[in-house]
Amino acid sequence: LTFPAVHAHLQRLLARCHVPSMAAERVVVNQLRICLRLLDVDGAASDLADAIRSIGALQPQLLRSLADRVGVGVLTLLRANASCLRTRWDWEAVLSVLQNLAGMGPAAARPALEALTFVVRDEGRVHVTASNLDLLLQALLAFADSVLEPSSAKTRTVADRAPGPNGEPPLTGPPSEAEVRRWQAWAGKNVMALMHALFTRLSSWRGLPARTLPAPPPDAPPGLA
C-alpha cells in the first residue's frame, strides 16, 4: 500500500538531482533497491520501469559519477528478476540504461556488459524475444562503438581508481594505455560472442542454417563460447 507514495516521492527527488552528491547517490541506490525487491510484484512493473528509465535519463555528469553503482544494480536486478520483464516497455527501460553506460568507462561498462551477457546467454531461460532483440542489438552496438572509440574507452569514473591510503578521494585522471588495451580486448571479445549468440537465435527463428553465421571468436571467454 505504501509503494505508490514511495515511488512518487523518489521520482520527485530524482527530478531534482542534477549534480553529483551524496544525496543523489542515496536516491539512485534506494530506487534500484526498490526495483530489485518489487519487480516481481503484480501491478508494480510499469512504475518500476519508469523508475529505471528515470535513472538512465539523469544528467550525464551525475550518471557518470554513479555509473558503476547503476551498472552493478541493473546486473543484480536482471539476475534476480529478468523473467519479470515481460513487455517491450520494460526491456526498453533496462536496456537503455545499459546502453548509456557503454561509454562511461570500464568500471561502469563491465557490469553493464555482464548484464547483457546474462540476458543473452542465461542457461535454461529464454530472455531474448522478438520484442527485445533489436534493443539488445542496439545496446551491443553501443558497446562496440565504445571499444572502437578511444575517447570512450578512456573515460574514467570515480570507481575506476581506489581511494588513497588515508581515505582521500580517488584519482579521476584518464586510465593508462595498458588499462585501455585490456578493456578493449576483453569487451571486444565479449561483444563479438554475444552478437554471434543473438544471430544464432535469430537464425533458429527463421530456419536459417547455422553455417550462414560467422563463428564466435576462437578465444572468446569460457562463459560465452
PDB file of C-alpha atoms in Angstrom:
ATOM      1  CA  LEU A   1       0.000   0.000   0.000  1.00  0.00           C
ATOM      2  CA  THR A   2       2.922   2.382   0.593  1.00  0.00           C
ATOM      3  CA  PHE A   3       4.697   1.709  -2.717  1.00  0.00           C
ATOM      4  CA  PRO A   4       2.839   4.305  -4.857  1.00  0.00           C
ATOM      5  CA  ALA A   5       3.649   7.072  -2.357  1.00  0.00           C
ATOM      6  CA  VAL A   6       7.296   5.998  -2.031  1.00  0.00           C
ATOM      7  CA  HIS A   7       7.638   5.698  -5.802  1.00  0.00           C
ATOM      8  CA  ALA A   8       6.189   9.183  -6.372  1.00  0.00           C
ATOM      9  CA  HIS A   9       8.466  10.638  -3.674  1.00  0.00           C
ATOM     10  CA  LEU A  10      11.631   9.089  -5.144  1.00  0.00           C
ATOM     11  CA  GLN A  11      10.647  10.208  -8.641  1.00  0.00           C
ATOM     12  CA  ARG A  12      10.335  13.791  -7.379  1.00  0.00           C
ATOM     13  CA  LEU A  13      13.730  13.530  -5.696  1.00  0.00           C
ATOM     14  CA  LEU A  14      15.315  12.140  -8.863  1.00  0.00           C
ATOM     15  CA  ALA A  15      13.919  15.039 -10.866  1.00  0.00           C
ATOM     16  CA  ARG A  16      15.744  17.427  -8.526  1.00  0.00           C
ATOM     17  CA  CYS A  17      19.107  15.646  -8.813  1.00  0.00           C
ATOM     18  CA  HIS A  18      21.363  17.452 -11.276  1.00  0.00           C
ATOM     19  CA  VAL A  19      24.918  17.276  -9.915  1.00  0.00           C
ATOM     20  CA  PRO A  20      26.912  14.561  -8.089  1.00  0.00           C
ATOM     21  CA  SER A  21      26.229  14.492  -4.361  1.00  0.00           C
ATOM     22  CA  MET A  22      25.774  12.026  -1.520  1.00  0.00           C
ATOM     23  CA  ALA A  23      22.038  12.744  -1.530  1.00  0.00           C
ATOM     24  CA  ALA A  24      21.769  11.929  -5.240  1.00  0.00           C
ATOM     25  CA  GLU A  25      23.718   8.703  -4.719  1.00  0.00           C
ATOM     26  CA  ARG A  26      21.339   7.614  -1.921  1.00  0.00           C
ATOM     27  CA  VAL A  27      18.255   8.360  -4.041  1.00  0.00           C
ATOM     28  CA  VAL A  28      19.538   6.356  -7.015  1.00  0.00           C
ATOM     29  CA  VAL A  29      20.732   3.408  -4.929  1.00  0.00           C
ATOM     30  CA  ASN A  30      17.470   3.195  -2.994  1.00  0.00           C
ATOM     31  CA  GLN A  31      15.477   3.426  -6.206  1.00  0.00           C
ATOM     32  CA  LEU A  32      17.423   0.451  -7.568  1.00  0.00           C
ATOM     33  CA  ARG A  33      16.875  -1.469  -4.326  1.00  0.00           C
ATOM     34  CA  ILE A  34      13.119  -0.939  -4.543  1.00  0.00           C
ATOM     35  CA  CYS A  35      13.144  -2.133  -8.156  1.00  0.00           C
ATOM     36  CA  LEU A  36      15.052  -5.237  -7.111  1.00  0.00           C
ATOM     37  CA  ARG A  37      12.616  -6.089  -4.322  1.00  0.00           C
ATOM     38  CA  LEU A  38       9.338  -5.300  -6.056  1.00  0.00           C
ATOM     39  CA  LEU A  39       9.829  -6.094  -9.741  1.00  0.00           C
ATOM     40  CA  ASP A  40       8.057  -9.436  -9.314  1.00  0.00           C
ATOM     41  CA  VAL A  41       5.044  -7.859  -7.587  1.00  0.00           C
ATOM     42  CA  ASP A  42       1.912  -7.796  -9.717  1.00  0.00           C
ATOM     43  CA  GLY A  43       0.975  -4.312 -10.872  1.00  0.00           C
ATOM     44  CA  ALA A  44       4.307  -2.693  -9.990  1.00  0.00           C
ATOM     45  CA  ALA A  45       6.288  -3.420 -13.159  1.00  0.00           C
ATOM     46  CA  SER A  46       5.123  -0.343 -15.069  1.00  0.00           C
ATOM     47  CA  ASP A  47       6.040   2.086 -12.279  1.00  0.00           C
ATOM     48  CA  LEU A  48       9.365   0.354 -11.739  1.00  0.00           C
ATOM     49  CA  ALA A  49      10.168   0.555 -15.450  1.00  0.00           C
ATOM     50  CA  ASP A  50       9.532   4.309 -15.200  1.00  0.00           C
ATOM     51  CA  ALA A  51      11.886   4.458 -12.216  1.00  0.00           C
ATOM     52  CA  ILE A  52      14.674   2.680 -14.111  1.00  0.00           C
ATOM     53  CA  ARG A  53      14.109   4.913 -17.124  1.00  0.00           C
ATOM     54  CA  SER A  54      14.415   7.979 -14.893  1.00  0.00           C
ATOM     55  CA  ILE A  55      17.820   6.789 -13.698  1.00  0.00           C
ATOM     56  CA  GLY A  56      19.021   6.439 -17.282  1.00  0.00           C
ATOM     57  CA  ALA A  57      17.780   9.968 -18.029  1.00  0.00           C
ATOM     58  CA  LEU A  58      19.857  11.630 -15.287  1.00  0.00           C
ATOM     59  CA  GLN A  59      22.200  14.445 -16.237  1.00  0.00           C
ATOM     60  CA  PRO A  60      25.323  12.951 -17.910  1.00  0.00           C
ATOM     61  CA  GLN A  61      27.667  14.304 -15.228  1.00  0.00           C
ATOM     62  CA  LEU A  62      25.557  12.797 -12.453  1.00  0.00           C
ATOM     63  CA  LEU A  63      25.016   9.472 -14.199  1.00  0.00           C
ATOM     64  CA  ARG A  64      28.743   9.188 -14.885  1.00  0.00           C
ATOM     65  CA  SER A  65      29.567   9.727 -11.210  1.00  0.00           C
ATOM     66  CA  LEU A  66      27.166   6.889 -10.279  1.00  0.00           C
ATOM     67  CA  ALA A  67      27.714   4.717 -13.336  1.00  0.00           C
ATOM     68  CA  ASP A  68      29.448   1.864 -11.512  1.00  0.00           C
ATOM     69  CA  ARG A  69      26.683   1.683  -8.884  1.00  0.00           C
ATOM     70  CA  VAL A  70      23.987   1.769 -11.548  1.00  0.00           C
ATOM     71  CA  GLY A  71      25.723  -0.911 -13.639  1.00  0.00           C
ATOM     72  CA  VAL A  72      26.042  -3.302 -10.701  1.00  0.00           C
ATOM     73  CA  GLY A  73      22.477  -2.534  -9.624  1.00  0.00           C
ATOM     74  CA  VAL A  74      20.990  -3.348 -13.033  1.00  0.00           C
ATOM     75  CA  LEU A  75      23.113  -6.510 -13.260  1.00  0.00           C
ATOM     76  CA  THR A  76      21.791  -7.653  -9.849  1.00  0.00           C
ATOM     77  CA  LEU A  77      18.231  -6.809 -10.851  1.00  0.00           C
ATOM     78  CA  LEU A  78      18.450  -8.853 -14.047  1.00  0.00           C
ATOM     79  CA  ARG A  79      19.992 -11.845 -12.314  1.00  0.00           C
ATOM     80  CA  ALA A  80      17.134 -11.874  -9.817  1.00  0.00           C
ATOM     81  CA  ASN A  81      14.153 -10.802 -11.894  1.00  0.00           C
ATOM     82  CA  ALA A  82      14.843 -10.880 -15.642  1.00  0.00           C
ATOM     83  CA  SER A  83      11.848 -13.181 -16.110  1.00  0.00           C
ATOM     84  CA  CYS A  84       9.604 -10.413 -14.715  1.00  0.00           C
ATOM     85  CA  LEU A  85      10.386  -8.144 -17.682  1.00  0.00           C
ATOM     86  CA  ARG A  86       7.505  -9.124 -19.954  1.00  0.00           C
ATOM     87  CA  THR A  87       6.855  -6.155 -22.229  1.00  0.00           C
ATOM     88  CA  ARG A  88       8.918  -4.171 -24.703  1.00  0.00           C
ATOM     89  CA  TRP A  89       8.448  -1.126 -22.467  1.00  0.00           C
ATOM     90  CA  ASP A  90      10.073  -2.979 -19.546  1.00  0.00           C
ATOM     91  CA  TRP A  91      13.035  -4.132 -21.633  1.00  0.00           C
ATOM     92  CA  GLU A  92      13.499  -0.740 -23.239  1.00  0.00           C
ATOM     93  CA  ALA A  93      13.789   0.887 -19.816  1.00  0.00           C
ATOM     94  CA  VAL A  94      16.505  -1.531 -18.648  1.00  0.00           C
ATOM     95  CA  LEU A  95      18.458  -1.825 -21.896  1.00  0.00           C
ATOM     96  CA  SER A  96      18.506   1.933 -22.477  1.00  0.00           C
ATOM     97  CA  VAL A  97      20.316   2.334 -19.145  1.00  0.00           C
ATOM     98  CA  LEU A  98      22.889  -0.316 -20.111  1.00  0.00           C
ATOM     99  CA  GLN A  99      23.339   1.372 -23.479  1.00  0.00           C
ATOM    100  CA  ASN A 100      24.017   4.716 -21.766  1.00  0.00           C
ATOM    101  CA  LEU A 101      26.672   3.077 -19.570  1.00  0.00           C
ATOM    102  CA  ALA A 102      28.595   1.670 -22.537  1.00  0.00           C
ATOM    103  CA  GLY A 103      30.801   4.736 -22.970  1.00  0.00           C
ATOM    104  CA  MET A 104      31.264   5.627 -19.299  1.00  0.00           C
ATOM    105  CA  GLY A 105      34.474   3.810 -18.536  1.00  0.00           C
ATOM    106  CA  PRO A 106      35.398   0.228 -17.650  1.00  0.00           C
ATOM    107  CA  ALA A 107      34.094   0.353 -14.055  1.00  0.00           C
ATOM    108  CA  ALA A 108      30.563   1.023 -15.309  1.00  0.00           C
ATOM    109  CA  ALA A 109      30.712  -0.690 -18.681  1.00  0.00           C
ATOM    110  CA  ARG A 110      31.980  -4.021 -17.343  1.00  0.00           C
ATOM    111  CA  PRO A 111      28.934  -4.835 -15.130  1.00  0.00           C
ATOM    112  CA  ALA A 112      26.665  -3.437 -17.860  1.00  0.00           C
ATOM    113  CA  LEU A 113      28.196  -5.814 -20.401  1.00  0.00           C
ATOM    114  CA  GLU A 114      27.930  -8.657 -17.884  1.00  0.00           C
ATOM    115  CA  ALA A 115      24.223  -7.813 -17.590  1.00  0.00           C
ATOM    116  CA  LEU A 116      23.813  -8.136 -21.362  1.00  0.00           C
ATOM    117  CA  THR A 117      25.729 -11.410 -21.232  1.00  0.00           C
ATOM    118  CA  PHE A 118      23.290 -12.731 -18.636  1.00  0.00           C
ATOM    119  CA  VAL A 119      20.288 -11.798 -20.765  1.00  0.00           C
ATOM    120  CA  VAL A 120      21.652 -13.333 -23.954  1.00  0.00           C
ATOM    121  CA  ARG A 121      23.345 -16.427 -22.520  1.00  0.00           C
ATOM    122  CA  ASP A 122      21.428 -17.269 -19.322  1.00  0.00           C
ATOM    123  CA  GLU A 123      21.118 -21.045 -19.500  1.00  0.00           C
ATOM    124  CA  GLY A 124      17.670 -22.541 -19.015  1.00  0.00           C
ATOM    125  CA  ARG A 125      15.709 -19.343 -19.654  1.00  0.00           C
ATOM    126  CA  VAL A 126      14.643 -17.580 -22.819  1.00  0.00           C
ATOM    127  CA  HIS A 127      15.098 -13.862 -22.288  1.00  0.00           C
ATOM    128  CA  VAL A 128      15.729 -12.982 -25.943  1.00  0.00           C
ATOM    129  CA  THR A 129      12.419 -12.452 -27.712  1.00  0.00           C
ATOM    130  CA  ALA A 130      11.094 -10.702 -30.787  1.00  0.00           C
ATOM    131  CA  SER A 131      10.137  -7.741 -28.579  1.00  0.00           C
ATOM    132  CA  ASN A 132      13.653  -7.064 -27.306  1.00  0.00           C
ATOM    133  CA  LEU A 133      16.014  -8.440 -29.968  1.00  0.00           C
ATOM    134  CA  ASP A 134      16.520  -5.084 -31.692  1.00  0.00           C
ATOM    135  CA  LEU A 135      17.009  -3.371 -28.318  1.00  0.00           C
ATOM    136  CA  LEU A 136      19.720  -5.880 -27.382  1.00  0.00           C
ATOM    137  CA  LEU A 137      21.442  -5.310 -30.722  1.00  0.00           C
ATOM    138  CA  GLN A 138      21.378  -1.539 -30.197  1.00  0.00           C
ATOM    139  CA  ALA A 139      22.920  -1.934 -26.756  1.00  0.00           C
ATOM    140  CA  LEU A 140      25.645  -4.235 -28.075  1.00  0.00           C
ATOM    141  CA  LEU A 141      26.419  -1.811 -30.907  1.00  0.00           C
ATOM    142  CA  ALA A 142      26.884   0.911 -28.303  1.00  0.00           C
ATOM    143  CA  PHE A 143      29.484  -1.282 -26.584  1.00  0.00           C
ATOM    144  CA  ALA A 144      31.154  -1.983 -29.916  1.00  0.00           C
ATOM    145  CA  ASP A 145      31.394   1.774 -30.513  1.00  0.00           C
ATOM    146  CA  SER A 146      32.877   2.307 -27.050  1.00  0.00           C
ATOM    147  CA  VAL A 147      35.549  -0.298 -27.749  1.00  0.00           C
ATOM    148  CA  LEU A 148      36.438   1.165 -31.139  1.00  0.00           C
ATOM    149  CA  GLU A 149      36.334   4.780 -29.997  1.00  0.00           C
ATOM    150  CA  PRO A 150      39.434   5.551 -27.861  1.00  0.00           C
ATOM    151  CA  SER A 151      37.838   8.580 -26.170  1.00  0.00           C
ATOM    152  CA  SER A 152      35.040   6.366 -24.815  1.00  0.00           C
ATOM    153  CA  ALA A 153      37.412   3.668 -23.623  1.00  0.00           C
ATOM    154  CA  LYS A 154      39.477   6.295 -21.798  1.00  0.00           C
ATOM    155  CA  THR A 155      36.524   7.725 -19.897  1.00  0.00           C
ATOM    156  CA  ARG A 156      37.211   7.491 -16.189  1.00  0.00           C
ATOM    157  CA  THR A 157      34.575   7.140 -13.495  1.00  0.00           C
ATOM    158  CA  VAL A 158      35.358   7.663  -9.824  1.00  0.00           C
ATOM    159  CA  ALA A 159      35.209   3.910  -9.130  1.00  0.00           C
ATOM    160  CA  ASP A 160      37.932   3.165 -11.668  1.00  0.00           C
ATOM    161  CA  ARG A 161      40.525   4.051  -9.030  1.00  0.00           C
ATOM    162  CA  ALA A 162      40.604   3.068  -5.366  1.00  0.00           C
ATOM    163  CA  PRO A 163      40.666   5.738  -2.620  1.00  0.00           C
ATOM    164  CA  GLY A 164      44.038   6.761  -1.302  1.00  0.00           C
ATOM    165  CA  PRO A 165      45.616   5.199   1.814  1.00  0.00           C
ATOM    166  CA  ASN A 166      44.279   7.993   4.039  1.00  0.00           C
ATOM    167  CA  GLY A 167      40.771   7.936   2.619  1.00  0.00           C
ATOM    168  CA  GLU A 168      41.301  10.824   0.221  1.00  0.00           C
ATOM    169  CA  PRO A 169      39.138  10.879  -2.927  1.00  0.00           C
ATOM    170  CA  PRO A 170      40.331   8.584  -5.708  1.00  0.00           C
ATOM    171  CA  LEU A 171      42.149   9.947  -8.706  1.00  0.00           C
ATOM    172  CA  THR A 172      39.936  10.683 -11.674  1.00  0.00           C
ATOM    173  CA  GLY A 173      42.505  11.083 -14.413  1.00  0.00           C
ATOM    174  CA  PRO A 174      42.441   9.030 -17.604  1.00  0.00           C
ATOM    175  CA  PRO A 175      43.380   5.328 -17.425  1.00  0.00           C
ATOM    176  CA  SER A 176      46.731   4.136 -18.678  1.00  0.00           C
ATOM    177  CA  GLU A 177      47.187   2.843 -22.208  1.00  0.00           C
ATOM    178  CA  ALA A 178      47.611  -0.677 -20.800  1.00  0.00           C
ATOM    179  CA  GLU A 179      44.265  -0.419 -18.981  1.00  0.00           C
ATOM    180  CA  VAL A 180      42.574   0.799 -22.150  1.00  0.00           C
ATOM    181  CA  ARG A 181      44.025  -2.064 -24.195  1.00  0.00           C
ATOM    182  CA  ARG A 182      42.944  -4.664 -21.620  1.00  0.00           C
ATOM    183  CA  TRP A 183      39.416  -3.259 -21.543  1.00  0.00           C
ATOM    184  CA  GLN A 184      39.174  -3.105 -25.338  1.00  0.00           C
ATOM    185  CA  ALA A 185      40.406  -6.688 -25.723  1.00  0.00           C
ATOM    186  CA  TRP A 186      38.047  -8.087 -23.081  1.00  0.00           C
ATOM    187  CA  ALA A 187      34.993  -6.126 -24.188  1.00  0.00           C
ATOM    188  CA  GLY A 188      35.645  -6.717 -27.892  1.00  0.00           C
ATOM    189  CA  LYS A 189      35.692 -10.496 -27.481  1.00  0.00           C
ATOM    190  CA  ASN A 190      32.539 -10.436 -25.367  1.00  0.00           C
ATOM    191  CA  VAL A 191      30.618  -8.216 -27.776  1.00  0.00           C
ATOM    192  CA  MET A 192      31.547 -10.430 -30.751  1.00  0.00           C
ATOM    193  CA  ALA A 193      30.463 -13.578 -28.904  1.00  0.00           C
ATOM    194  CA  LEU A 194      27.161 -12.020 -27.845  1.00  0.00           C
ATOM    195  CA  MET A 195      26.466 -10.781 -31.374  1.00  0.00           C
ATOM    196  CA  HIS A 196      27.026 -14.323 -32.623  1.00  0.00           C
ATOM    197  CA  ALA A 197      24.662 -15.698 -29.970  1.00  0.00           C
ATOM    198  CA  LEU A 198      21.931 -13.249 -30.981  1.00  0.00           C
ATOM    199  CA  PHE A 199      22.239 -14.027 -34.681  1.00  0.00           C
ATOM    200  CA  THR A 200      22.224 -17.738 -33.909  1.00  0.00           C
ATOM    201  CA  ARG A 201      18.948 -17.243 -32.039  1.00  0.00           C
ATOM    202  CA  LEU A 202      17.577 -15.236 -34.961  1.00  0.00           C
ATOM    203  CA  SER A 203      18.563 -17.945 -37.430  1.00  0.00           C
ATOM    204  CA  SER A 204      16.691 -20.542 -35.382  1.00  0.00           C
ATOM    205  CA  TRP A 205      13.560 -18.395 -35.565  1.00  0.00           C
ATOM    206  CA  ARG A 206      13.835 -18.002 -39.333  1.00  0.00           C
ATOM    207  CA  GLY A 207      15.001 -21.507 -40.086  1.00  0.00           C
ATOM    208  CA  LEU A 208      18.378 -20.390 -41.451  1.00  0.00           C
ATOM    209  CA  PRO A 209      21.229 -22.923 -41.413  1.00  0.00           C
ATOM    210  CA  ALA A 210      23.796 -22.217 -38.721  1.00  0.00           C
ATOM    211  CA  ARG A 211      26.621 -22.323 -41.267  1.00  0.00           C
ATOM    212  CA  THR A 212      25.440 -18.984 -42.680  1.00  0.00           C
ATOM    213  CA  LEU A 213      26.551 -17.294 -39.454  1.00  0.00           C
ATOM    214  CA  PRO A 214      30.118 -16.330 -38.558  1.00  0.00           C
ATOM    215  CA  ALA A 215      31.698 -18.380 -35.807  1.00  0.00           C
ATOM    216  CA  PRO A 216      32.376 -16.748 -32.433  1.00  0.00           C
ATOM    217  CA  PRO A 217      35.964 -15.623 -31.801  1.00  0.00           C
ATOM    218  CA  PRO A 218      38.139 -18.690 -31.048  1.00  0.00           C
ATOM    219  CA  ASP A 219      39.450 -17.126 -27.838  1.00  0.00           C
ATOM    220  CA  ALA A 220      36.084 -15.968 -26.518  1.00  0.00           C
ATOM    221  CA  PRO A 221      35.728 -16.153 -22.719  1.00  0.00           C
ATOM    222  CA  PRO A 222      34.553 -19.579 -21.497  1.00  0.00           C
ATOM    223  CA  GLY A 223      31.165 -18.252 -20.378  1.00  0.00           C
ATOM    224  CA  LEU A 224      30.432 -17.022 -23.880  1.00  0.00           C
ATOM    225  CA  ALA A 225      31.905 -19.697 -26.110  1.00  0.00           C
TER     226      ALA A 225
END
